Amino acid sequence: MAARASETWVLVCLGVLLARWVAAGLEAVVIGEVHEDITLHCGNVSGQRGLVTWYRNDSEPVFLLSSNASLPPATPRFSLENASSLHIEALSLQDEGNYTCWEVLNKTRWFRVWLQVASGPDQVEVNISTTGMLPNGTLYVAKGSQVDFTCSSSSWPPPMVEWWFQAPNSRAEPFGNNLTVSNFTLLLMSQNLQGNYTCVATNSLSGRHRKVTTELLVYSPPPSALQCWAEIPPGSFLLQLTCLWDGGYPDPNFLWTEEPGGVIVGTSNLGVEMLNRSQLSDGRKFKCVGRHIVGPESGASCVVQIKSPSILSEPMKTCLVGGNVTLSCQVTGAYPHAKILWLRNLTQPDTIIQPNSRHIISVNGQSSTLTIRNCSQDLDEGYYVCRAENPVGVRQVDIWLNVKEPLNIVGIVGTIVSLLLLGLAIISGLLLYYSPAFCWKLGNTFRGQDMGDVMVLVESEEEMEVEENAAGGEEEVQEEANEREELPKEIPKHGHIHRVTALVNGNVDWMGNGLQALQDDSSEQQSDVIQEEDRPV
């Protein structure tokens, strides 16, 4: 009973002293961490120590341990070191508080210690609101999306959080202005925000810190339209199917199928597939479907239809010896584009014409021309073959080249002109020989005389001569009458000519006096006419 009374008295006195120390701020601060051991020293005193007793100050002082062996410790975790210091094993958060050391030697001394227990930071977690996760655990977001960042940890007291950002091929830097909040939001993600995000949680008591780094990728779907085509690689007879969807990150995946039916031809992230001739036929269709990790779920698609070539050309061409000629060949409907070759003839179908000084070959798209210079009948005349070939099929057309000697145009023109002049001369001679009256009339026309008056005069004279000849011929035989009917037709002509000449020359007297002479000479003229009729034509 006496011992308990003295202990109670000591605790009351200790409580009064502690109240004074708290008011004065006289205490030592010791920081420990959970699950670790710590030692609290009883003042900064060296030398011999007296009776030491440790108390914990809660609402009331609680006995913990004493150097008096008769007083057992409150818990086995408490022990004395160096007969004065309190050693606590496996700290817990419940051990945090004020501790008092009471020493009795020559006099009584008290020492106050404030124990702070820190925990963590442990289990640091970073949460990023993303649209997906790759098989290796890497997070990714879509370009232009909103992303929330949150960092949490188990720590006492609550930790100080700091965010750091490190872009590819650059050094880490604080995100923002030394941001120390546990969460933040980025409204519009862009490509330059792709990199490593680090959350650093620091315990303000222990100074211990932990960090977690998370890689975040920013993906963007291709902005362009999906394109696909078929082509023939250089030096190959295979068909290459190519699918392109440019501008996205990362590269999309492509699936080639045969339509209709959906038979899979191949899949890759390059979009290139090679097909041999056994897989090809005219009009066959192939479909490419492109899918991006952040693109539309259905993806994008395009279709390629392959076709064999068709050829248009002139079946025959002509070239003059020594001249130039151009053979043309137009390919239509071929997909992929056909390769155009020129061959010499049907007897050597595998002999390809190579460009040289006499043979000039030009290709413009799906059109080709073969120009032959200095044509030779022995070397160049014959069949030429234009061949168009793609992996789907082969077409060819034959062109016959006819080489001719050049025509002498000058000689032909000269001959035609000579013949025309000769014909004109013959016609003129015939007219002069058989129709002299026509020539006189034509001459008078050129002289501008009035042929109407002359003709009237001639007709009156002819009528008088016909009447005289008719009166004198009644006594002759009928055969002579018939001959005289023809002779006056010739005589008046000559008389008409003389009279016309006299009239034209203005010799009127000679014309009147010469009528009788003209009549006297009629008999002679008749004999001349008879002789002329006996002449051969």
mmCIF file with all atom_site columns, N, CA and C in Angstrom, residues 454-480:
data_model
loop_
_atom_site.group_PDB
_atom_site.id
_atom_site.type_symbol
_atom_site.label_atom_id
_atom_site.label_alt_id
_atom_site.label_comp_id
_atom_site.label_asym_id
_atom_site.label_entity_id
_atom_site.label_seq_id
_atom_site.pdbx_PDB_ins_code
_atom_site.Cartn_x
_atom_site.Cartn_y
_atom_site.Cartn_z
_atom_site.occupancy
_atom_site.B_iso_or_equiv
_atom_site.pdbx_formal_charge
_atom_site.auth_seq_id
_atom_site.auth_comp_id
_atom_site.auth_asym_id
_atom_site.auth_atom_id
_atom_site.pdbx_PDB_model_num
ATOM 1  N N  . VAL A 1 454 ? -23.423 40.749 -191.598 1.00 0.00 ? 454 VAL A N  1
ATOM 2  C CA . VAL A 1 454 ? -22.726 39.946 -192.586 1.00 0.00 ? 454 VAL A CA 1
ATOM 3  C C  . VAL A 1 454 ? -23.536 38.730 -192.957 1.00 0.00 ? 454 VAL A C  1
ATOM 4  N N  . MET A 1 455 ? -24.094 38.120 -191.949 1.00 0.00 ? 455 MET A N  1
ATOM 5  C CA . MET A 1 455 ? -24.878 36.922 -192.202 1.00 0.00 ? 455 MET A CA 1
ATOM 6  C C  . MET A 1 455 ? -26.122 37.225 -193.038 1.00 0.00 ? 455 MET A C  1
ATOM 7  N N  . VAL A 1 456 ? -26.715 38.327 -192.838 1.00 0.00 ? 456 VAL A N  1
ATOM 8  C CA . VAL A 1 456 ? -27.887 38.693 -193.640 1.00 0.00 ? 456 VAL A CA 1
ATOM 9  C C  . VAL A 1 456 ? -27.494 38.912 -195.092 1.00 0.00 ? 456 VAL A C  1
ATOM 10 N N  . LEU A 1 457 ? -26.329 39.591 -195.313 1.00 0.00 ? 457 LEU A N  1
ATOM 11 C CA . LEU A 1 457 ? -25.844 39.853 -196.656 1.00 0.00 ? 457 LEU A CA 1
ATOM 12 C C  . LEU A 1 457 ? -25.518 38.546 -197.367 1.00 0.00 ? 457 LEU A C  1
ATOM 13 N N  . VAL A 1 458 ? -24.893 37.674 -196.678 1.00 0.00 ? 458 VAL A N  1
ATOM 14 C CA . VAL A 1 458 ? -24.509 36.400 -197.275 1.00 0.00 ? 458 VAL A CA 1
ATOM 15 C C  . VAL A 1 458 ? -25.726 35.598 -197.651 1.00 0.00 ? 458 VAL A C  1
ATOM 16 N N  . GLU A 1 459 ? -26.738 35.619 -196.820 1.00 0.00 ? 459 GLU A N  1
ATOM 17 C CA . GLU A 1 459 ? -27.934 34.842 -197.108 1.00 0.00 ? 459 GLU A CA 1
ATOM 18 C C  . GLU A 1 459 ? -28.640 35.389 -198.362 1.00 0.00 ? 459 GLU A C  1
ATOM 19 N N  . SER A 1 460 ? -28.666 36.700 -198.595 1.00 0.00 ? 460 SER A N  1
ATOM 20 C CA . SER A 1 460 ? -29.347 37.267 -199.781 1.00 0.00 ? 460 SER A CA 1
ATOM 21 C C  . SER A 1 460 ? -28.604 36.905 -201.057 1.00 0.00 ? 460 SER A C  1
ATOM 22 N N  . GLU A 1 461 ? -27.273 36.962 -201.021 1.00 0.00 ? 461 GLU A N  1
ATOM 23 C CA . GLU A 1 461 ? -26.484 36.625 -202.184 1.00 0.00 ? 461 GLU A CA 1
ATOM 24 C C  . GLU A 1 461 ? -26.640 35.145 -202.520 1.00 0.00 ? 461 GLU A C  1
ATOM 25 N N  . GLU A 1 462 ? -26.635 34.316 -201.495 1.00 0.00 ? 462 GLU A N  1
ATOM 26 C CA . GLU A 1 462 ? -26.763 32.883 -201.729 1.00 0.00 ? 462 GLU A CA 1
ATOM 27 C C  . GLU A 1 462 ? -28.119 32.563 -202.364 1.00 0.00 ? 462 GLU A C  1
ATOM 28 N N  . GLU A 1 463 ? -29.147 33.236 -201.972 1.00 0.00 ? 463 GLU A N  1
ATOM 29 C CA . GLU A 1 463 ? -30.481 32.966 -202.536 1.00 0.00 ? 463 GLU A CA 1
ATOM 30 C C  . GLU A 1 463 ? -30.521 33.329 -204.036 1.00 0.00 ? 463 GLU A C  1
ATOM 31 N N  . MET A 1 464 ? -29.876 34.454 -204.436 1.00 0.00 ? 464 MET A N  1
ATOM 32 C CA . MET A 1 464 ? -29.858 34.856 -205.848 1.00 0.00 ? 464 MET A CA 1
ATOM 33 C C  . MET A 1 464 ? -29.111 33.830 -206.669 1.00 0.00 ? 464 MET A C  1
ATOM 34 N N  . GLU A 1 465 ? -27.976 33.343 -206.138 1.00 0.00 ? 465 GLU A N  1
ATOM 35 C CA . GLU A 1 465 ? -27.188 32.378 -206.882 1.00 0.00 ? 465 GLU A CA 1
ATOM 36 C C  . GLU A 1 465 ? -27.941 31.075 -207.028 1.00 0.00 ? 465 GLU A C  1
ATOM 37 N N  . VAL A 1 466 ? -28.652 30.687 -205.982 1.00 0.00 ? 466 VAL A N  1
ATOM 38 C CA . VAL A 1 466 ? -29.415 29.430 -206.040 1.00 0.00 ? 466 VAL A CA 1
ATOM 39 C C  . VAL A 1 466 ? -30.511 29.513 -207.102 1.00 0.00 ? 466 VAL A C  1
ATOM 40 N N  . GLU A 1 467 ? -31.178 30.719 -207.254 1.00 0.00 ? 467 GLU A N  1
ATOM 41 C CA . GLU A 1 467 ? -32.259 30.869 -208.235 1.00 0.00 ? 467 GLU A CA 1
ATOM 42 C C  . GLU A 1 467 ? -31.709 30.789 -209.664 1.00 0.00 ? 467 GLU A C  1
ATOM 43 N N  . GLU A 1 468 ? -30.533 31.447 -209.924 1.00 0.00 ? 468 GLU A N  1
ATOM 44 C CA . GLU A 1 468 ? -29.943 31.408 -211.257 1.00 0.00 ? 468 GLU A CA 1
ATOM 45 C C  . GLU A 1 468 ? -29.526 30.000 -211.625 1.00 0.00 ? 468 GLU A C  1
ATOM 46 N N  . ASN A 1 469 ? -28.890 29.342 -210.669 1.00 0.00 ? 469 ASN A N  1
ATOM 47 C CA . ASN A 1 469 ? -28.429 27.973 -210.938 1.00 0.00 ? 469 ASN A CA 1
ATOM 48 C C  . ASN A 1 469 ? -29.605 27.026 -211.147 1.00 0.00 ? 469 ASN A C  1
ATOM 49 N N  . ALA A 1 470 ? -30.706 27.269 -210.471 1.00 0.00 ? 470 ALA A N  1
ATOM 50 C CA . ALA A 1 470 ? -31.881 26.403 -210.609 1.00 0.00 ? 470 ALA A CA 1
ATOM 51 C C  . ALA A 1 470 ? -32.531 26.580 -211.998 1.00 0.00 ? 470 ALA A C  1
ATOM 52 N N  . ALA A 1 471 ? -32.540 27.837 -212.582 1.00 0.00 ? 471 ALA A N  1
ATOM 53 C CA . ALA A 1 471 ? -33.163 28.094 -213.886 1.00 0.00 ? 471 ALA A CA 1
ATOM 54 C C  . ALA A 1 471 ? -32.350 27.472 -215.014 1.00 0.00 ? 471 ALA A C  1
ATOM 55 N N  . GLY A 1 472 ? -31.004 27.507 -214.853 1.00 0.00 ? 472 GLY A N  1
ATOM 56 C CA . GLY A 1 472 ? -30.190 26.968 -215.934 1.00 0.00 ? 472 GLY A CA 1
ATOM 57 C C  . GLY A 1 472 ? -30.037 25.461 -215.872 1.00 0.00 ? 472 GLY A C  1
ATOM 58 N N  . GLY A 1 473 ? -30.436 24.820 -214.845 1.00 0.00 ? 473 GLY A N  1
ATOM 59 C CA . GLY A 1 473 ? -30.171 23.394 -214.713 1.00 0.00 ? 473 GLY A CA 1
ATOM 60 C C  . GLY A 1 473 ? -31.343 22.508 -214.976 1.00 0.00 ? 473 GLY A C  1
ATOM 61 N N  . GLU A 1 474 ? -32.488 23.087 -215.498 1.00 0.00 ? 474 GLU A N  1
ATOM 62 C CA . GLU A 1 474 ? -33.666 22.261 -215.715 1.00 0.00 ? 474 GLU A CA 1
ATOM 63 C C  . GLU A 1 474 ? -33.473 21.329 -216.885 1.00 0.00 ? 474 GLU A C  1
ATOM 64 N N  . GLU A 1 475 ? -32.573 21.712 -217.877 1.00 0.00 ? 475 GLU A N  1
ATOM 65 C CA . GLU A 1 475 ? -32.424 20.914 -219.082 1.00 0.00 ? 475 GLU A CA 1
ATOM 66 C C  . GLU A 1 475 ? -31.430 19.767 -218.877 1.00 0.00 ? 475 GLU A C  1
ATOM 67 N N  . GLU A 1 476 ? -30.728 19.713 -217.781 1.00 0.00 ? 476 GLU A N  1
ATOM 68 C CA . GLU A 1 476 ? -29.691 18.674 -217.585 1.00 0.00 ? 476 GLU A CA 1
ATOM 69 C C  . GLU A 1 476 ? -30.308 17.423 -216.998 1.00 0.00 ? 476 GLU A C  1
ATOM 70 N N  . VAL A 1 477 ? -29.484 16.391 -217.026 1.00 0.00 ? 477 VAL A N  1
ATOM 71 C CA . VAL A 1 477 ? -29.913 15.073 -216.528 1.00 0.00 ? 477 VAL A CA 1
ATOM 72 C C  . VAL A 1 477 ? -30.077 15.133 -215.009 1.00 0.00 ? 477 VAL A C  1
ATOM 73 N N  . GLN A 1 478 ? -30.893 14.198 -214.503 1.00 0.00 ? 478 GLN A N  1
ATOM 74 C CA . GLN A 1 478 ? -31.235 14.215 -213.077 1.00 0.00 ? 478 GLN A CA 1
ATOM 75 C C  . GLN A 1 478 ? -29.987 14.025 -212.204 1.00 0.00 ? 478 GLN A C  1
ATOM 76 N N  . GLU A 1 479 ? -29.033 13.232 -212.678 1.00 0.00 ? 479 GLU A N  1
ATOM 77 C CA . GLU A 1 479 ? -27.834 13.004 -211.844 1.00 0.00 ? 479 GLU A CA 1
ATOM 78 C C  . GLU A 1 479 ? -27.018 14.266 -211.727 1.00 0.00 ? 479 GLU A C  1
ATOM 79 N N  . GLU A 1 480 ? -26.906 15.037 -212.863 1.00 0.00 ? 480 GLU A N  1
ATOM 80 C CA . GLU A 1 480 ? -26.164 16.286 -212.784 1.00 0.00 ? 480 GLU A CA 1
ATOM 81 C C  . GLU A 1 480 ? -26.890 17.283 -211.921 1.00 0.00 ? 480 GLU A C  1
#
